[in-house]
Coordinates of C-alpha atoms in Angstrom, one line a residue:
S1 CA -31.1 44.4 80.2
R2 CA -34.4 43.4 78.7
V3 CA -37.6 45.4 78.4
K4 CA -41.2 44.1 78.6
V5 CA -43.7 46.3 76.9
Q6 CA -47.5 46.3 77.4
A7 CA -49.2 49.1 75.5
D8 CA -52.8 49.1 74.4
G9 CA -53.5 51.4 71.6
W10 CA -49.9 52.3 71.0
E11 CA -47.3 51.1 68.4
V12 CA -44.0 50.6 70.0
Q13 CA -40.8 50.9 67.9
G14 CA -37.2 50.2 69.0
V15 CA -37.9 47.1 71.1
H16 CA -36.9 43.6 69.8
R17 CA -39.1 40.6 70.3
D18 CA -36.6 39.1 72.7
G19 CA -36.7 42.2 74.8
R20 CA -33.5 43.9 73.6
V21 CA -33.7 47.7 73.1
D22 CA -32.3 49.9 70.3
A23 CA -30.8 53.3 70.9
A24 CA -34.3 54.9 70.9
I25 CA -37.9 53.8 71.5
G26 CA -40.7 55.3 69.6
L27 CA -44.4 55.3 70.7
T28 CA -47.1 56.0 68.1
R29 CA -50.7 56.2 69.2
M30 CA -52.9 54.1 67.0
K31 CA -55.9 56.3 65.9
K32 CA -59.3 54.8 66.3
E33 CA -62.3 55.5 64.1
G34 CA -64.3 58.5 65.2
D35 CA -61.5 59.7 67.5
T36 CA -60.8 63.4 67.0
T37 CA -58.4 63.8 69.9
P38 CA -55.1 65.2 68.6
A39 CA -52.1 62.8 68.8
L40 CA -49.7 63.1 71.7
G41 CA -47.0 65.6 71.0
A42 CA -48.7 67.0 67.9
A43 CA -47.5 70.5 68.8
A44 CA -43.8 69.4 68.7
L45 CA -41.8 69.5 65.4
P46 CA -41.5 65.8 64.3
P47 CA -38.2 64.5 62.8
F48 CA -38.0 64.4 59.0
L49 CA -35.8 62.1 56.9
S50 CA -34.4 61.6 53.4
V51 CA -34.4 58.0 52.0
E52 CA -32.1 57.5 49.0
R53 CA -32.2 54.2 47.1
T54 CA -29.6 53.2 44.6
L55 CA -30.3 50.2 42.4
Y56 CA -27.3 48.4 41.0
L57 CA -28.2 46.1 38.1
G58 CA -25.2 43.9 37.2
L59 CA -24.6 40.2 37.2
T60 CA -26.4 40.4 40.6
W61 CA -29.0 43.0 41.5
E62 CA -28.3 45.0 44.7
V63 CA -29.9 48.0 46.4
F64 CA -28.0 50.4 48.6
T65 CA -30.3 52.5 50.9
R66 CA -29.2 55.5 52.9
V67 CA -31.4 57.2 55.4
K68 CA -30.3 60.7 56.4
R69 CA -31.8 63.0 59.0
L70 CA -32.9 66.4 57.6
T71 CA -34.1 67.9 60.9
P72 CA -31.6 68.9 63.6
T73 CA -30.2 66.3 66.0
G74 CA -31.2 66.1 69.6
A75 CA -34.2 63.7 69.4
P76 CA -34.2 60.0 68.6
V77 CA -35.8 58.8 65.4
V78 CA -37.6 55.6 64.8
A79 CA -39.0 54.8 61.3
A80 CA -40.1 51.7 59.4
I81 CA -38.9 52.1 55.7
P82 CA -40.8 49.9 53.3
L83 CA -38.7 47.5 51.2
L84 CA -39.0 47.1 47.4
S85 CA -40.6 44.0 46.0
G86 CA -38.1 41.2 46.1
E87 CA -35.6 43.1 48.3
S88 CA -33.8 41.3 51.1
V89 CA -31.6 43.2 53.6
T90 CA -28.1 41.7 54.0
S91 CA -26.7 44.2 56.6
A92 CA -26.8 42.8 60.1
Q93 CA -27.4 46.2 61.9
V94 CA -30.9 46.6 60.3
R95 CA -33.9 44.5 61.3
T96 CA -36.8 43.8 59.0
E97 CA -40.4 43.1 59.9
K98 CA -43.4 42.7 57.7
G99 CA -41.6 43.9 54.6
K100 CA -40.1 47.0 56.3
A101 CA -36.7 48.0 57.5
L102 CA -36.8 49.2 61.1
V103 CA -34.5 52.2 61.3
T104 CA -33.4 53.7 64.6
L105 CA -31.3 56.8 65.0
D106 CA -30.3 58.0 68.4
A107 CA -30.2 61.6 69.4
R108 CA -26.7 62.2 67.9
S109 CA -26.9 60.0 64.7
E110 CA -27.5 61.7 61.4
E111 CA -27.7 58.8 58.9
L112 CA -27.9 55.1 58.5
S113 CA -27.3 52.9 55.5
W114 CA -27.6 49.2 54.5
S115 CA -27.2 46.9 51.6
S116 CA -29.8 44.5 50.1
T117 CA -30.1 42.1 47.3
L118 CA -32.9 42.4 44.7
E119 CA -34.5 39.5 42.9
P120 CA -34.1 40.0 39.2
S121 CA -37.4 40.6 37.3
T122 CA -38.6 42.1 34.1
Q123 CA -40.1 45.1 35.9
I124 CA -39.2 47.2 38.9
Q125 CA -42.0 49.3 40.6
L126 CA -40.9 52.3 42.6
T127 CA -43.7 54.2 44.6
A128 CA -43.2 57.1 47.0
P129 CA -45.4 56.4 50.1
Q130 CA -47.8 59.0 51.4
G131 CA -48.2 60.3 54.9
V132 CA -44.7 59.4 56.0
P133 CA -42.0 61.6 57.6
W134 CA -39.5 61.3 54.8
V135 CA -38.9 62.0 51.1
E136 CA -37.4 59.5 48.7
T137 CA -34.7 59.7 46.0
W138 CA -34.2 56.9 43.4
I139 CA -31.0 56.3 41.4
L140 CA -30.7 53.6 38.7
D141 CA -27.2 52.3 37.9
A142 CA -27.6 49.6 35.3
G143 CA -24.8 47.6 33.7
P144 CA -24.3 47.2 29.9
I145 CA -25.9 43.7 29.9
W146 CA -29.3 45.2 30.8
H147 CA -31.6 47.4 28.8
C148 CA -33.9 49.7 31.0
E149 CA -36.9 51.7 29.8
P150 CA -38.3 53.8 32.7
Q151 CA -41.8 55.2 32.5
G152 CA -43.5 57.6 34.9
I153 CA -42.3 60.9 36.3
A154 CA -39.5 62.9 34.7
V155 CA -35.8 62.2 35.4
V156 CA -34.0 64.9 37.4
H157 CA -30.5 63.9 36.3
H158 CA -29.6 61.7 33.4
Q159 CA -25.8 61.3 33.8
D160 CA -23.4 61.2 36.6
E161 CA -20.1 63.2 36.9
D162 CA -18.3 60.8 34.6
G163 CA -20.9 61.1 31.9
R164 CA -22.4 57.6 32.4
W165 CA -26.1 57.2 32.1
R166 CA -27.4 57.1 35.7
P167 CA -30.9 58.5 35.9
E168 CA -32.2 60.0 39.2
W169 CA -35.8 60.7 40.4
R170 CA -37.1 62.7 43.3
P171 CA -40.8 61.9 43.5
W172 CA -43.6 63.6 45.4
P173 CA -45.6 61.4 47.7
G174 CA -47.7 59.0 45.7
E175 CA -45.7 59.3 42.4
T176 CA -44.6 56.1 40.7
V177 CA -41.8 55.0 38.3
T178 CA -41.9 51.7 36.4
I179 CA -38.7 50.4 34.9
A180 CA -38.9 47.7 32.3
V181 CA -35.8 45.6 32.3
T182 CA -34.7 43.4 29.4
Q183 CA -31.5 41.7 28.6
P184 CA -30.4 42.3 25.0
K185 CA -30.1 39.2 22.9
H186 CA -26.6 38.3 21.9
V187 CA -25.6 38.7 18.2
P188 CA -23.5 35.9 16.7
G189 CA -20.0 37.2 16.0
Q190 CA -16.3 36.4 16.3
V191 CA -14.6 36.4 19.6
L192 CA -11.1 36.6 18.1
T193 CA -9.6 39.4 16.0
I194 CA -6.2 39.0 14.4
D195 CA -4.8 42.6 14.0
T196 CA -1.5 41.7 12.2
A197 CA -0.1 38.5 10.8
K198 CA 3.5 38.5 9.6
L199 CA 5.2 35.5 8.1
D200 CA 9.0 35.5 7.6
W201 CA 10.2 32.8 5.2
T202 CA 13.9 32.0 4.9
P203 CA 14.6 29.3 2.2
G204 CA 17.8 27.3 2.6
E205 CA 19.6 24.5 0.8
R206 CA 18.7 21.7 3.2
F207 CA 15.6 23.1 5.0
H208 CA 13.4 26.2 5.1
K209 CA 12.8 28.2 8.2
G210 CA 9.4 29.9 8.9
E211 CA 8.5 32.3 11.6
L212 CA 4.9 33.5 12.2
K213 CA 4.0 36.5 14.4
L214 CA 0.4 37.3 15.3
N215 CA -1.0 40.2 17.2
L216 CA -4.5 39.3 18.3
R217 CA -7.3 40.3 20.6
S218 CA -9.7 37.8 22.3
S219 CA -12.9 38.6 24.1
Q220 CA -12.8 35.3 26.0
G221 CA -10.2 32.7 27.0
G222 CA -9.8 29.5 25.2
Q223 CA -7.7 27.5 22.7
H224 CA -6.8 28.7 19.2
R225 CA -5.9 26.2 16.5
L226 CA -3.2 27.0 13.8
K227 CA -2.1 24.8 10.9
L228 CA 1.5 24.7 9.8
P229 CA 2.7 23.5 6.3
E230 CA 2.9 19.8 5.5
G231 CA 6.2 18.4 6.9
A232 CA 6.8 21.3 9.3
Q233 CA 8.6 20.6 12.6
L234 CA 7.6 23.0 15.3
Q235 CA 10.5 24.5 17.2
V236 CA 9.3 27.3 19.5
V237 CA 6.0 28.8 20.6
R238 CA 5.9 32.1 22.5
V239 CA 2.9 33.9 23.9
N240 CA 3.6 37.5 25.1
D241 CA 7.4 36.7 24.9
R242 CA 7.0 33.7 27.2
T243 CA 8.0 30.3 25.8
L244 CA 5.4 27.6 26.2
P245 CA 6.0 23.8 26.0
I246 CA 3.5 23.2 23.2
G247 CA 3.8 20.4 20.7
Q248 CA 2.0 19.8 17.4
T249 CA -0.6 17.2 16.3
G250 CA 0.0 16.6 12.7
R251 CA -0.2 20.0 11.2
E252 CA -2.2 21.6 14.1
V253 CA -0.8 23.7 16.9
I254 CA -3.1 24.6 19.8
V255 CA -2.2 27.8 21.5
P256 CA -3.9 28.9 24.8
L257 CA -5.4 32.4 24.7
A258 CA -6.4 34.7 27.6
P259 CA -8.9 37.5 27.3
G260 CA -7.3 40.7 26.0
S261 CA -4.5 41.5 23.6
Q262 CA -1.6 39.2 23.2
R263 CA 1.3 38.4 20.9
V264 CA 1.8 34.8 19.5
E265 CA 5.0 33.7 17.8
L266 CA 5.7 30.3 16.1
E267 CA 9.0 29.0 14.6
W268 CA 9.4 25.8 12.6
H269 CA 11.6 24.1 10.1
Q270 CA 10.7 22.0 7.1
G271 CA 12.6 20.2 4.4
A272 CA 13.7 22.1 1.3
D273 CA 12.1 21.0 -2.0
S274 CA 12.7 22.9 -5.2
A275 CA 15.5 25.4 -5.1
V276 CA 14.5 27.2 -8.3
V277 CA 10.8 27.9 -7.7
L278 CA 10.1 29.1 -4.2
K279 CA 6.5 29.1 -3.0
G280 CA 5.2 30.6 0.3
P281 CA 4.2 28.0 3.0
E282 CA 0.6 27.0 3.5
V283 CA -0.2 28.4 6.9
H284 CA -3.8 28.6 8.2
L285 CA -4.4 31.2 11.0
G286 CA -7.7 29.7 12.1
G287 CA -9.7 32.8 11.4
A288 CA -9.8 36.0 9.3
A289 CA -7.0 38.5 9.7
V290 CA -6.0 41.9 8.6
N291 CA -2.6 43.4 7.7
A292 CA -1.1 40.2 6.5
E293 CA 2.6 40.3 5.5
V294 CA 4.8 37.7 3.8
T295 CA 8.6 38.3 3.6
F296 CA 11.1 36.1 1.7
H297 CA 14.6 36.4 3.1
L298 CA 16.7 35.0 0.2
S299 CA 20.4 34.1 0.3
T300 CA 22.9 36.5 -1.3
K301 CA 24.1 33.5 -3.3
R302 CA 20.8 33.4 -5.3
W303 CA 19.8 35.3 -8.4
V304 CA 16.2 36.4 -8.4
L305 CA 14.5 36.2 -11.9
F306 CA 10.8 36.6 -11.2
A307 CA 8.4 37.2 -8.3
W308 CA 4.6 36.9 -8.2
G309 CA 2.1 37.4 -5.4
P310 CA -0.3 40.0 -4.1
R311 CA -0.5 43.3 -5.8
M312 CA 1.3 45.1 -3.0
G313 CA 4.6 43.4 -3.5
P314 CA 7.9 43.5 -5.3
A315 CA 8.4 44.2 -9.0
V316 CA 11.4 43.0 -11.0
L317 CA 12.0 45.9 -13.4
F318 CA 14.9 44.2 -15.1
W319 CA 12.6 42.6 -17.7
S320 CA 11.2 46.1 -18.5
F321 CA 14.8 47.1 -19.3
V322 CA 15.2 44.0 -21.5
A323 CA 12.1 45.0 -23.4
V324 CA 13.6 48.5 -24.0
V325 CA 16.9 47.1 -25.0
F326 CA 15.1 44.8 -27.5
L327 CA 13.3 47.7 -29.1
A328 CA 16.4 49.8 -29.2
A329 CA 18.4 47.0 -30.8
L330 CA 15.7 46.8 -33.6
G331 CA 16.1 50.4 -34.4
L332 CA 19.9 50.6 -34.1
G333 CA 20.3 47.5 -36.3
R334 CA 19.0 49.6 -39.2
V335 CA 21.6 52.4 -38.8
P336 CA 23.7 52.1 -42.0
W337 CA 26.9 53.8 -40.9
T338 CA 27.9 51.1 -38.3
P339 CA 28.7 47.4 -39.0
L340 CA 26.7 46.3 -36.0
K341 CA 23.5 44.3 -36.6
F342 CA 20.4 43.6 -34.5
R343 CA 22.1 40.7 -32.7
H344 CA 25.2 42.7 -31.9
W345 CA 23.2 45.6 -30.4
L346 CA 21.0 43.2 -28.4
L347 CA 23.9 41.4 -26.8
L348 CA 25.7 44.7 -26.1
G349 CA 22.5 46.1 -24.5
L350 CA 21.9 43.1 -22.3
G351 CA 25.4 43.4 -20.8
L352 CA 25.0 47.1 -20.2
T353 CA 21.9 46.6 -18.1
Q354 CA 24.1 46.2 -15.0
I355 CA 25.4 49.8 -15.2
H356 CA 23.7 53.1 -15.0
P357 CA 21.4 53.9 -18.1
L358 CA 23.3 57.1 -18.7
M359 CA 26.6 55.3 -19.0
A360 CA 25.0 52.8 -21.4
V361 CA 23.8 55.7 -23.6
I362 CA 27.3 57.2 -23.6
I363 CA 28.7 53.8 -24.9
V364 CA 26.1 53.4 -27.6
G365 CA 26.4 57.1 -28.6
F366 CA 30.1 56.7 -29.1
V367 CA 29.7 53.8 -31.5
L368 CA 27.1 55.8 -33.5
V369 CA 29.3 59.0 -33.6
L370 CA 32.4 57.0 -34.5
G371 CA 30.5 55.3 -37.4
R372 CA 29.3 58.7 -38.6
R373 CA 32.8 60.1 -38.4
G374 CA 34.0 57.3 -40.8
Q375 CA 31.5 58.4 -43.5
A376 CA 33.0 61.8 -44.3
A377 CA 35.7 64.1 -42.8
P378 CA 34.2 67.2 -41.3
S379 CA 35.0 70.3 -43.5
T380 CA 35.8 72.9 -40.9
H381 CA 38.7 75.0 -39.6
W382 CA 41.7 73.0 -38.6
F383 CA 41.2 74.1 -34.9
F384 CA 37.7 72.8 -34.7
Y385 CA 38.8 69.6 -36.6
D386 CA 41.4 68.9 -34.0
V387 CA 39.0 69.7 -31.1
L388 CA 36.5 67.1 -32.5
Q389 CA 39.2 64.5 -32.7
L390 CA 40.2 65.2 -29.1
G391 CA 36.6 65.0 -28.1
L392 CA 36.3 61.5 -29.7
I393 CA 39.4 60.4 -27.8
L394 CA 37.9 61.5 -24.5
W395 CA 34.6 59.9 -25.4
A396 CA 36.4 56.7 -26.1
V397 CA 38.1 56.7 -22.7
V398 CA 34.7 57.3 -20.9
A399 CA 33.1 54.5 -23.0
A400 CA 36.0 52.1 -22.1
V401 CA 35.6 52.9 -18.4
G402 CA 31.8 52.1 -18.7
L403 CA 32.6 48.8 -20.4
Y404 CA 35.1 48.0 -17.6
V405 CA 32.5 48.7 -14.9
A406 CA 29.9 46.5 -16.7
I407 CA 32.4 43.6 -16.9
H408 CA 33.4 44.1 -13.3
R409 CA 29.9 44.1 -11.9
G410 CA 28.9 41.2 -14.1
L411 CA 31.8 39.0 -13.0
L412 CA 32.3 40.0 -9.4
G413 CA 29.2 42.0 -8.3
I414 CA 25.6 41.2 -7.3
P415 CA 23.1 40.9 -10.1
D416 CA 21.1 44.1 -10.3
M417 CA 17.6 43.0 -11.2
Q418 CA 16.1 46.4 -10.4
I419 CA 13.8 44.9 -7.7
T420 CA 11.6 47.6 -6.0
G421 CA 8.2 48.1 -4.6
N422 CA 6.8 47.7 -1.0
L423 CA 10.2 48.0 0.7
S424 CA 11.6 45.1 -1.4
Q425 CA 15.2 44.7 -2.3
D426 CA 17.5 42.3 -4.3
H427 CA 17.2 39.6 -1.7
L428 CA 14.3 40.8 0.4
L429 CA 10.8 40.3 -1.1
H430 CA 7.9 41.7 0.8
W431 CA 4.2 41.2 0.1
T432 CA 1.2 42.8 1.9
M433 CA -2.6 42.1 1.9
D434 CA -5.2 44.2 3.8
R435 CA -7.5 41.2 4.5
I436 CA -7.3 37.5 4.3
D437 CA -9.8 34.7 5.1
G438 CA -7.4 32.8 7.2
L439 CA -4.9 31.4 4.7
M440 CA -1.7 33.4 4.5
P441 CA -0.7 34.5 1.0
Q442 CA 1.5 32.1 -0.9
P443 CA 3.7 34.2 -3.3
F444 CA 6.2 32.7 -5.8
A445 CA 9.8 33.5 -6.7
V446 CA 12.0 32.0 -9.4
N447 CA 15.7 32.2 -8.6
L448 CA 19.0 30.6 -9.7
P449 CA 22.4 30.3 -8.2
K450 CA 24.5 33.4 -8.6
F451 CA 27.3 31.6 -10.4
V452 CA 24.8 31.1 -13.3
F453 CA 24.7 34.9 -13.7
H454 CA 28.4 35.2 -13.4
G455 CA 28.9 32.5 -16.0
A456 CA 26.5 34.3 -18.4
M457 CA 28.4 37.6 -17.8
L458 CA 31.7 35.8 -18.5
V459 CA 30.5 34.6 -21.8
W460 CA 29.3 38.2 -22.6
A461 CA 32.7 39.6 -21.6
L462 CA 34.5 37.1 -23.9
W463 CA 32.1 38.0 -26.7
L464 CA 32.8 41.7 -26.1
A465 CA 36.5 41.2 -26.1
V466 CA 36.4 39.4 -29.5
S467 CA 34.1 42.0 -30.9
L468 CA 36.3 44.8 -29.8
I469 CA 39.4 43.1 -31.4
R470 CA 37.4 42.6 -34.6
G471 CA 36.0 46.1 -34.6
L472 CA 39.3 47.8 -33.7
R473 CA 40.4 48.2 -37.4
W474 CA 37.0 49.6 -38.3
G475 CA 37.1 52.1 -35.4
W476 CA 40.6 53.3 -36.3
A477 CA 39.7 53.7 -39.9
S478 CA 36.6 55.7 -39.0
F479 CA 38.6 57.9 -36.6
G480 CA 41.4 58.6 -39.1
F481 CA 39.2 59.1 -42.2
G482 CA 40.4 62.3 -43.8
G483 CA 43.4 62.5 -41.5
L484 CA 44.0 62.2 -37.8
W485 CA 44.9 65.8 -37.4
M486 CA 44.7 68.9 -39.5
K487 CA 47.7 71.2 -39.5
P488 CA 47.3 75.0 -40.0
K489 CA 48.3 76.2 -43.6
P490 CA 51.5 78.4 -43.6
R491 CA 51.3 81.9 -45.0
P492 CA 52.9 82.4 -48.5
K493 CA 56.4 84.2 -48.3
E494 CA 57.3 87.2 -50.6
Q495 CA 60.0 86.3 -53.3
P496 CA 62.8 89.0 -54.0
P497 CA 63.0 90.3 -57.6
A498 CA 65.2 88.5 -60.0
A499 CA 68.4 90.2 -61.4
G500 CA 67.8 92.6 -64.3
E501 CA 64.0 92.6 -63.6
E502 CA 62.5 96.1 -63.7
F503 CA 59.7 97.1 -61.4
I504 CA 58.0 100.4 -60.8
I505 CA 56.8 101.6 -57.4
E506 CA 53.9 104.1 -57.8
P507 CA 53.4 106.3 -54.8
P508 CA 50.0 106.7 -53.3
A509 CA 47.7 109.3 -54.7
A510 CA 47.8 111.4 -51.5
D511 CA 51.6 111.6 -51.7
S512 CA 51.5 112.8 -55.3
D513 CA 49.0 115.5 -54.4
R514 CA 51.2 116.7 -51.6
S515 CA 54.2 117.0 -54.0
R516 CA 52.2 119.0 -56.5
A517 CA 51.2 121.5 -53.8
S518 CA 54.8 121.9 -52.7
D519 CA 55.9 122.7 -56.2
R520 CA 53.4 125.5 -56.4

């Protein structure tokens, strides 16, 4: 049904222009100048409302308005709620006219809400109207891309239940809040962060194998460029454990990235160059990185001599032992009671670097004690003399076992170069850097085939055998100087008196005194 309204001096609410009727119709008498007649129904309790406006400032600006009845139900409510400047209602159930939202509540309805769009601007003006049957509440929910500076009345609540900044105002009629809205200017910075970069390098006889693992975070999607070494042939590209069909253009590899954290892995092969001097591959990450690691996985058939690279890396302590052996050989070569010279002590010490230092000290100490033993025979009791000789024999056995261990390890074992530091081992060299500009560290390592070490130890073993044969006579002479063993001296036996020889036995003084007493 349609309604036709003709009302002079009255404002009619709840009737559409096409004659359709809302749930309630409101009649408000328009007051004329000089008219002191009270309005119709002034003695009745008029309805009263609460208007809550929530402003959402994000990529788009929106306003959510909720109108709630504060007085008891039972009477219809018709109200015209003014819209904000630049506000456009998008809800179909609410009509707008002359910048106002026409709200109609029937006798049973308690609240009504609608959504609107708000035109972005540099300033938002909020004013509580006067002489209206409602109170207003304003809530600002601004995204991080906007900077808001409110001015006016004090804020009732600054944060919501989750602790986010969400100011709320409850104004009196006529009070105003002005919100200055600005968008912070962007600051130039990187959009990609490489948290870890690990390079595993496995040198081979025909080709070298490289594997690069990156953990990175990207604030926006895009393509990231990496550079592999010259002559590298890309094998596999994995992003978040998913293999991608990606090729390479020259040295460049373009990897697609998505916003967020991800793991990128690259594997490649390249031809082997020098087998003696190994240098880390030239890999460019395309940006600064932290926690960079380079690991050399060397073959067990190689003999590592030196290693250089970042400070946090392996240390070859063998050459420190060689320096100690050299200084010790200088001192021992001046000892007068052994026939060994500086060169002999130096060669002996170099071969003993493959066994425990304590065993090496036992062998050297035996040579020194044996030489001292050949200078003079110890003047002591026969028992202690023989104990010393037995001790020398046991010492010689222990020293012989030590020489056997040194020869066995030198000919058949793995060269012990005393490599340590940063979790490094004999065939695993590991370097670490906290920060890099984008170029992965390129450490060096000098290595030789293991048969070179075994050949050197074979020459040392032959020299040792010849030296032992030559020094056997000197050792035996030193051990037996003054006699191999000392026998205990026999006690002298009493000889019986010869025939016709007279001897007098005098009794003890005590016995003579007793005889005199008995005579008395």
